Amino acid sequence: MSSLNLHKIGVLLKNQRLSLGYSIRDLSSLSGVAAGTISQIETGKTSPNLVSVHALCETLGFPISALFVEENSDQIKLVRKNERSSFVRNTSNGREILETLITKGDSQMWGGHVVMPAETDSGAFYYHDGEELVYMLSGVLVFELEGHAPYTLQPGDTLYYPNEIGHRWENRTGEAAEFLIISTSDFKKFEESAEGEIDVKDPGVV
């Protein structure tokens, strides 16, 4: 564990201990970790073993994973409303289905905001890797998962499913419907043309 940021680990554990009002002796008694070891961990003077770290985190109610998160601001991505990229997902019944990306960069999740005009659908069933979450914002959609009875989604409803199951959706009403869709798999690749338009690459997945 010598490659870890010992100072960061010590500071996080110390701050959590102080926020709970524990002295080092209190924490030692509760966790079973020697007071001297706790002191050295908090000051970054020793590389703690996982048994001690686990015991301290359990006692402090602190997620052990938080100690090992890389300090990389690139992992935080803010997308302002006026910075989102929009494109036409497909055309149905003569109407364009507009989708707007709400995530950016190389992320483990992809997110989009979809507007379905009245009496339109997403086309044939889609199949790809990962899992997907749909959250209805407005209107009503009939969401189909292959081999299952259709789901009628209304505002506030959430649908979560493996992407290996064929999935498609329809707006069978006379009003537009909007929803958020979050996926753990890669979506289409988008490139901005010289005219500033979004060009859809690899259209074979959702």
PDB file of C-alpha atoms in Angstrom:
ATOM      1  CA  MET A   1       0.000   0.000   0.000  1.00  0.00           C
ATOM      2  CA  SER A   2       3.044   2.255  -0.240  1.00  0.00           C
ATOM      3  CA  SER A   3       1.711   3.832  -3.444  1.00  0.00           C
ATOM      4  CA  LEU A   4      -1.388   5.134  -1.659  1.00  0.00           C
ATOM      5  CA  ASN A   5      -1.826   8.730  -0.606  1.00  0.00           C
ATOM      6  CA  LEU A   6      -1.165   8.147   3.097  1.00  0.00           C
ATOM      7  CA  HIS A   7      -1.706  11.789   3.994  1.00  0.00           C
ATOM      8  CA  LYS A   8      -5.153  11.796   2.378  1.00  0.00           C
ATOM      9  CA  ILE A   9      -6.162   8.561   4.143  1.00  0.00           C
ATOM     10  CA  GLY A  10      -5.021   9.946   7.490  1.00  0.00           C
ATOM     11  CA  VAL A  11      -6.830  13.248   7.059  1.00  0.00           C
ATOM     12  CA  LEU A  12     -10.097  11.592   6.014  1.00  0.00           C
ATOM     13  CA  LEU A  13     -10.083   9.182   8.944  1.00  0.00           C
ATOM     14  CA  LYS A  14      -9.110  11.888  11.424  1.00  0.00           C
ATOM     15  CA  ASN A  15     -11.815  14.273  10.205  1.00  0.00           C
ATOM     16  CA  GLN A  16     -14.431  11.535  10.497  1.00  0.00           C
ATOM     17  CA  ARG A  17     -13.233  10.650  13.999  1.00  0.00           C
ATOM     18  CA  LEU A  18     -13.399  14.279  15.132  1.00  0.00           C
ATOM     19  CA  SER A  19     -16.839  14.772  13.572  1.00  0.00           C
ATOM     20  CA  LEU A  20     -18.099  11.912  15.755  1.00  0.00           C
ATOM     21  CA  GLY A  21     -16.463  13.358  18.855  1.00  0.00           C
ATOM     22  CA  TYR A  22     -14.148  10.382  19.395  1.00  0.00           C
ATOM     23  CA  SER A  23     -10.718  10.643  20.927  1.00  0.00           C
ATOM     24  CA  ILE A  24      -8.003   8.355  19.584  1.00  0.00           C
ATOM     25  CA  ARG A  25      -8.433   6.228  22.715  1.00  0.00           C
ATOM     26  CA  ASP A  26     -12.190   6.021  22.112  1.00  0.00           C
ATOM     27  CA  LEU A  27     -11.639   4.877  18.551  1.00  0.00           C
ATOM     28  CA  SER A  28      -9.002   2.395  19.642  1.00  0.00           C
ATOM     29  CA  SER A  29     -11.349   0.859  22.194  1.00  0.00           C
ATOM     30  CA  LEU A  30     -14.222   0.614  19.729  1.00  0.00           C
ATOM     31  CA  SER A  31     -12.241  -0.644  16.740  1.00  0.00           C
ATOM     32  CA  GLY A  32      -9.616  -2.812  18.376  1.00  0.00           C
ATOM     33  CA  VAL A  33      -6.831  -0.940  16.575  1.00  0.00           C
ATOM     34  CA  ALA A  34      -3.990   0.223  18.808  1.00  0.00           C
ATOM     35  CA  ALA A  35      -4.039   3.937  19.666  1.00  0.00           C
ATOM     36  CA  GLY A  36      -0.434   4.313  18.494  1.00  0.00           C
ATOM     37  CA  THR A  37      -1.320   2.792  15.136  1.00  0.00           C
ATOM     38  CA  ILE A  38      -4.299   5.137  14.745  1.00  0.00           C
ATOM     39  CA  SER A  39      -2.091   8.126  15.521  1.00  0.00           C
ATOM     40  CA  GLN A  40       0.471   7.056  12.913  1.00  0.00           C
ATOM     41  CA  ILE A  41      -2.237   6.438  10.311  1.00  0.00           C
ATOM     42  CA  GLU A  42      -3.787   9.858  10.912  1.00  0.00           C
ATOM     43  CA  THR A  43      -0.433  11.595  10.509  1.00  0.00           C
ATOM     44  CA  GLY A  44       0.455   9.590   7.418  1.00  0.00           C
ATOM     45  CA  LYS A  45       3.539   8.110   9.055  1.00  0.00           C
ATOM     46  CA  THR A  46       2.669   4.480   8.366  1.00  0.00           C
ATOM     47  CA  SER A  47       1.155   2.431   5.596  1.00  0.00           C
ATOM     48  CA  PRO A  48      -1.890   0.805   7.237  1.00  0.00           C
ATOM     49  CA  ASN A  49      -2.892  -2.785   6.585  1.00  0.00           C
ATOM     50  CA  LEU A  50      -6.332  -3.494   5.208  1.00  0.00           C
ATOM     51  CA  VAL A  51      -7.513  -5.172   8.403  1.00  0.00           C
ATOM     52  CA  SER A  52      -6.859  -2.004  10.413  1.00  0.00           C
ATOM     53  CA  VAL A  53      -8.353   0.268   7.751  1.00  0.00           C
ATOM     54  CA  HIS A  54     -11.467  -1.888   7.530  1.00  0.00           C
ATOM     55  CA  ALA A  55     -11.904  -1.908  11.304  1.00  0.00           C
ATOM     56  CA  LEU A  56     -11.521   1.873  11.515  1.00  0.00           C
ATOM     57  CA  CYS A  57     -13.930   2.525   8.650  1.00  0.00           C
ATOM     58  CA  GLU A  58     -16.520   0.140  10.096  1.00  0.00           C
ATOM     59  CA  THR A  59     -16.311   1.858  13.477  1.00  0.00           C
ATOM     60  CA  LEU A  60     -16.461   5.347  11.981  1.00  0.00           C
ATOM     61  CA  GLY A  61     -19.261   4.509   9.557  1.00  0.00           C
ATOM     62  CA  PHE A  62     -17.028   5.673   6.720  1.00  0.00           C
ATOM     63  CA  PRO A  63     -17.007   3.960   3.270  1.00  0.00           C
ATOM     64  CA  ILE A  64     -13.608   2.366   2.771  1.00  0.00           C
ATOM     65  CA  SER A  65     -13.828   3.009  -0.976  1.00  0.00           C
ATOM     66  CA  ALA A  66     -13.732   6.773  -0.317  1.00  0.00           C
ATOM     67  CA  LEU A  67     -10.143   6.403   0.880  1.00  0.00           C
ATOM     68  CA  PHE A  68      -8.979   5.163  -2.497  1.00  0.00           C
ATOM     69  CA  VAL A  69     -10.799   7.446  -4.918  1.00  0.00           C
ATOM     70  CA  GLU A  70      -8.308   9.045  -7.282  1.00  0.00           C
ATOM     71  CA  GLU A  71      -7.918  12.788  -6.951  1.00  0.00           C
ATOM     72  CA  ASN A  72      -8.797  13.516 -10.552  1.00  0.00           C
ATOM     73  CA  SER A  73     -11.010  16.461 -11.374  1.00  0.00           C
ATOM     74  CA  ASP A  74     -11.552  14.971 -14.848  1.00  0.00           C
ATOM     75  CA  GLN A  75     -13.889  12.445 -13.230  1.00  0.00           C
ATOM     76  CA  ILE A  76     -16.314  15.271 -12.431  1.00  0.00           C
ATOM     77  CA  LYS A  77     -18.270  16.441 -15.478  1.00  0.00           C
ATOM     78  CA  LEU A  78     -20.744  19.320 -15.447  1.00  0.00           C
ATOM     79  CA  VAL A  79     -22.977  19.806 -18.481  1.00  0.00           C
ATOM     80  CA  ARG A  80     -24.870  23.100 -18.613  1.00  0.00           C
ATOM     81  CA  LYS A  81     -28.211  23.163 -20.400  1.00  0.00           C
ATOM     82  CA  ASN A  82     -26.865  25.381 -23.180  1.00  0.00           C
ATOM     83  CA  GLU A  83     -23.835  23.092 -23.688  1.00  0.00           C
ATOM     84  CA  ARG A  84     -25.734  19.880 -24.449  1.00  0.00           C
ATOM     85  CA  SER A  85     -25.424  18.279 -27.885  1.00  0.00           C
ATOM     86  CA  SER A  86     -28.677  17.377 -29.619  1.00  0.00           C
ATOM     87  CA  PHE A  87     -29.386  15.065 -32.527  1.00  0.00           C
ATOM     88  CA  VAL A  88     -32.281  13.339 -34.247  1.00  0.00           C
ATOM     89  CA  ARG A  89     -32.541   9.788 -32.879  1.00  0.00           C
ATOM     90  CA  ASN A  90     -34.809   8.696 -35.725  1.00  0.00           C
ATOM     91  CA  THR A  91     -37.849   9.806 -37.702  1.00  0.00           C
ATOM     92  CA  SER A  92     -41.207   8.185 -37.039  1.00  0.00           C
ATOM     93  CA  ASN A  93     -44.515   8.922 -38.715  1.00  0.00           C
ATOM     94  CA  GLY A  94     -42.945  11.942 -40.387  1.00  0.00           C
ATOM     95  CA  ARG A  95     -41.801  13.459 -37.078  1.00  0.00           C
ATOM     96  CA  GLU A  96     -38.267  13.799 -35.732  1.00  0.00           C
ATOM     97  CA  ILE A  97     -37.459  12.224 -32.353  1.00  0.00           C
ATOM     98  CA  LEU A  98     -34.992  14.568 -30.672  1.00  0.00           C
ATOM     99  CA  GLU A  99     -32.396  13.370 -28.192  1.00  0.00           C
ATOM    100  CA  THR A 100     -30.019  15.509 -26.150  1.00  0.00           C
ATOM    101  CA  LEU A 101     -26.879  14.176 -24.470  1.00  0.00           C
ATOM    102  CA  ILE A 102     -26.777  14.985 -20.750  1.00  0.00           C
ATOM    103  CA  THR A 103     -23.354  13.432 -20.133  1.00  0.00           C
ATOM    104  CA  LYS A 104     -20.034  14.030 -21.850  1.00  0.00           C
ATOM    105  CA  GLY A 105     -16.546  12.622 -22.135  1.00  0.00           C
ATOM    106  CA  ASP A 106     -15.386   9.108 -21.319  1.00  0.00           C
ATOM    107  CA  SER A 107     -17.825   8.121 -18.586  1.00  0.00           C
ATOM    108  CA  GLN A 108     -19.014   4.758 -17.315  1.00  0.00           C
ATOM    109  CA  MET A 109     -22.600   5.890 -17.852  1.00  0.00           C
ATOM    110  CA  TRP A 110     -24.262   7.519 -20.839  1.00  0.00           C
ATOM    111  CA  GLY A 111     -27.300   9.737 -20.396  1.00  0.00           C
ATOM    112  CA  GLY A 112     -29.813  11.270 -22.756  1.00  0.00           C
ATOM    113  CA  HIS A 113     -32.973  13.370 -22.668  1.00  0.00           C
ATOM    114  CA  VAL A 114     -35.464  12.146 -25.263  1.00  0.00           C
ATOM    115  CA  VAL A 115     -38.490  13.979 -26.657  1.00  0.00           C
ATOM    116  CA  MET A 116     -41.037  11.743 -28.386  1.00  0.00           C
ATOM    117  CA  PRO A 117     -43.595  13.642 -30.494  1.00  0.00           C
ATOM    118  CA  ALA A 118     -47.175  12.413 -30.565  1.00  0.00           C
ATOM    119  CA  GLU A 119     -47.749   9.075 -32.291  1.00  0.00           C
ATOM    120  CA  THR A 120     -44.085   8.149 -32.831  1.00  0.00           C
ATOM    121  CA  ASP A 121     -41.917   5.174 -31.927  1.00  0.00           C
ATOM    122  CA  SER A 122     -38.238   4.306 -31.529  1.00  0.00           C
ATOM    123  CA  GLY A 123     -38.191   1.757 -34.335  1.00  0.00           C
ATOM    124  CA  ALA A 124     -37.167  -1.897 -34.097  1.00  0.00           C
ATOM    125  CA  PHE A 125     -35.916  -3.594 -30.924  1.00  0.00           C
ATOM    126  CA  TYR A 126     -32.437  -2.526 -29.776  1.00  0.00           C
ATOM    127  CA  TYR A 127     -29.908  -4.977 -28.309  1.00  0.00           C
ATOM    128  CA  HIS A 128     -26.593  -4.060 -26.656  1.00  0.00           C
ATOM    129  CA  ASP A 129     -24.493  -4.596 -23.546  1.00  0.00           C
ATOM    130  CA  GLY A 130     -24.956  -3.229 -20.036  1.00  0.00           C
ATOM    131  CA  GLU A 131     -28.037  -2.034 -18.186  1.00  0.00           C
ATOM    132  CA  GLU A 132     -30.390   0.882 -18.699  1.00  0.00           C
ATOM    133  CA  LEU A 133     -32.637   3.131 -16.623  1.00  0.00           C
ATOM    134  CA  VAL A 134     -35.613   5.068 -17.977  1.00  0.00           C
ATOM    135  CA  TYR A 135     -37.273   7.850 -15.972  1.00  0.00           C
ATOM    136  CA  MET A 136     -40.449   9.453 -17.313  1.00  0.00           C
ATOM    137  CA  LEU A 137     -40.665  13.244 -17.170  1.00  0.00           C
ATOM    138  CA  SER A 138     -43.919  13.957 -18.990  1.00  0.00           C
ATOM    139  CA  GLY A 139     -46.498  12.308 -21.191  1.00  0.00           C
ATOM    140  CA  VAL A 140     -47.153   8.573 -21.535  1.00  0.00           C
ATOM    141  CA  LEU A 141     -45.023   5.900 -23.239  1.00  0.00           C
ATOM    142  CA  VAL A 142     -45.617   2.238 -23.943  1.00  0.00           C
ATOM    143  CA  PHE A 143     -42.259   0.575 -23.324  1.00  0.00           C
ATOM    144  CA  GLU A 144     -41.700  -2.890 -24.761  1.00  0.00           C
ATOM    145  CA  LEU A 145     -39.163  -5.435 -23.481  1.00  0.00           C
ATOM    146  CA  GLU A 146     -39.000  -8.438 -25.775  1.00  0.00           C
ATOM    147  CA  GLY A 147     -40.728 -11.459 -24.276  1.00  0.00           C
ATOM    148  CA  HIS A 148     -42.535  -9.380 -21.634  1.00  0.00           C
ATOM    149  CA  ALA A 149     -45.899  -7.656 -21.455  1.00  0.00           C
ATOM    150  CA  PRO A 150     -45.701  -3.946 -22.436  1.00  0.00           C
ATOM    151  CA  TYR A 151     -45.131  -1.374 -19.695  1.00  0.00           C
ATOM    152  CA  THR A 152     -47.150   1.848 -19.739  1.00  0.00           C
ATOM    153  CA  LEU A 153     -44.948   4.559 -18.227  1.00  0.00           C
ATOM    154  CA  GLN A 154     -46.267   7.820 -16.810  1.00  0.00           C
ATOM    155  CA  PRO A 155     -44.471  10.816 -15.237  1.00  0.00           C
ATOM    156  CA  GLY A 156     -42.364   9.716 -12.278  1.00  0.00           C
ATOM    157  CA  ASP A 157     -42.240   6.052 -13.340  1.00  0.00           C
ATOM    158  CA  THR A 158     -38.867   4.293 -13.581  1.00  0.00           C
ATOM    159  CA  LEU A 159     -37.986   1.219 -15.648  1.00  0.00           C
ATOM    160  CA  TYR A 160     -34.664  -0.620 -15.261  1.00  0.00           C
ATOM    161  CA  TYR A 161     -33.590  -3.541 -17.473  1.00  0.00           C
ATOM    162  CA  PRO A 162     -30.617  -5.422 -18.955  1.00  0.00           C
ATOM    163  CA  ASN A 163     -29.804  -4.127 -22.425  1.00  0.00           C
ATOM    164  CA  GLU A 164     -29.494  -7.656 -23.770  1.00  0.00           C
ATOM    165  CA  ILE A 165     -33.295  -7.772 -23.704  1.00  0.00           C
ATOM    166  CA  GLY A 166     -34.680  -6.259 -26.889  1.00  0.00           C
ATOM    167  CA  HIS A 167     -36.236  -2.888 -26.067  1.00  0.00           C
ATOM    168  CA  ARG A 168     -38.241  -0.242 -27.890  1.00  0.00           C
ATOM    169  CA  TRP A 169     -40.891   2.342 -27.029  1.00  0.00           C
ATOM    170  CA  GLU A 170     -43.903   4.109 -28.505  1.00  0.00           C
ATOM    171  CA  ASN A 171     -45.846   7.274 -27.861  1.00  0.00           C
ATOM    172  CA  ARG A 172     -49.383   6.294 -28.780  1.00  0.00           C
ATOM    173  CA  THR A 173     -50.966   9.505 -27.495  1.00  0.00           C
ATOM    174  CA  GLY A 174     -51.706  12.856 -29.099  1.00  0.00           C
ATOM    175  CA  GLU A 175     -49.179  14.701 -26.894  1.00  0.00           C
ATOM    176  CA  ALA A 176     -45.390  14.717 -26.736  1.00  0.00           C
ATOM    177  CA  ALA A 177     -43.608  12.617 -24.112  1.00  0.00           C
ATOM    178  CA  GLU A 178     -40.213  13.228 -22.499  1.00  0.00           C
ATOM    179  CA  PHE A 179     -37.931  10.919 -20.554  1.00  0.00           C
ATOM    180  CA  LEU A 180     -34.390  10.468 -19.313  1.00  0.00           C
ATOM    181  CA  ILE A 181     -32.439   7.368 -20.325  1.00  0.00           C
ATOM    182  CA  ILE A 182     -29.230   6.347 -18.541  1.00  0.00           C
ATOM    183  CA  SER A 183     -27.123   3.416 -19.768  1.00  0.00           C
ATOM    184  CA  THR A 184     -23.959   1.670 -18.597  1.00  0.00           C
ATOM    185  CA  SER A 185     -22.995   0.800 -22.171  1.00  0.00           C
ATOM    186  CA  ASP A 186     -21.580   2.946 -24.925  1.00  0.00           C
ATOM    187  CA  PHE A 187     -24.075   4.784 -27.036  1.00  0.00           C
ATOM    188  CA  LYS A 188     -23.549   5.991 -30.578  1.00  0.00           C
ATOM    189  CA  LYS A 189     -20.388   7.919 -31.275  1.00  0.00           C
ATOM    190  CA  PHE A 190     -20.994  11.561 -32.126  1.00  0.00           C
ATOM    191  CA  GLU A 191     -18.736  13.886 -34.010  1.00  0.00           C
ATOM    192  CA  GLU A 192     -19.284  17.554 -34.643  1.00  0.00           C
ATOM    193  CA  SER A 193     -19.097  18.545 -38.287  1.00  0.00           C
ATOM    194  CA  ALA A 194     -17.592  21.753 -39.619  1.00  0.00           C
ATOM    195  CA  GLU A 195     -21.101  23.224 -39.762  1.00  0.00           C
ATOM    196  CA  GLY A 196     -21.585  22.542 -36.045  1.00  0.00           C
ATOM    197  CA  GLU A 197     -24.060  19.720 -36.582  1.00  0.00           C
ATOM    198  CA  ILE A 198     -23.855  16.437 -34.700  1.00  0.00           C
ATOM    199  CA  ASP A 199     -23.059  13.491 -36.962  1.00  0.00           C
ATOM    200  CA  VAL A 200     -24.256  10.118 -35.681  1.00  0.00           C
ATOM    201  CA  LYS A 201     -21.728   7.265 -35.977  1.00  0.00           C
ATOM    202  CA  ASP A 202     -22.381   3.580 -35.377  1.00  0.00           C
ATOM    203  CA  PRO A 203     -26.200   3.780 -35.583  1.00  0.00           C
ATOM    204  CA  GLY A 204     -26.665   0.112 -34.788  1.00  0.00           C
ATOM    205  CA  VAL A 205     -27.077   0.547 -31.014  1.00  0.00           C
ATOM    206  CA  VAL A 206     -29.335   2.567 -28.752  1.00  0.00           C
TER     207      VAL A 206
END
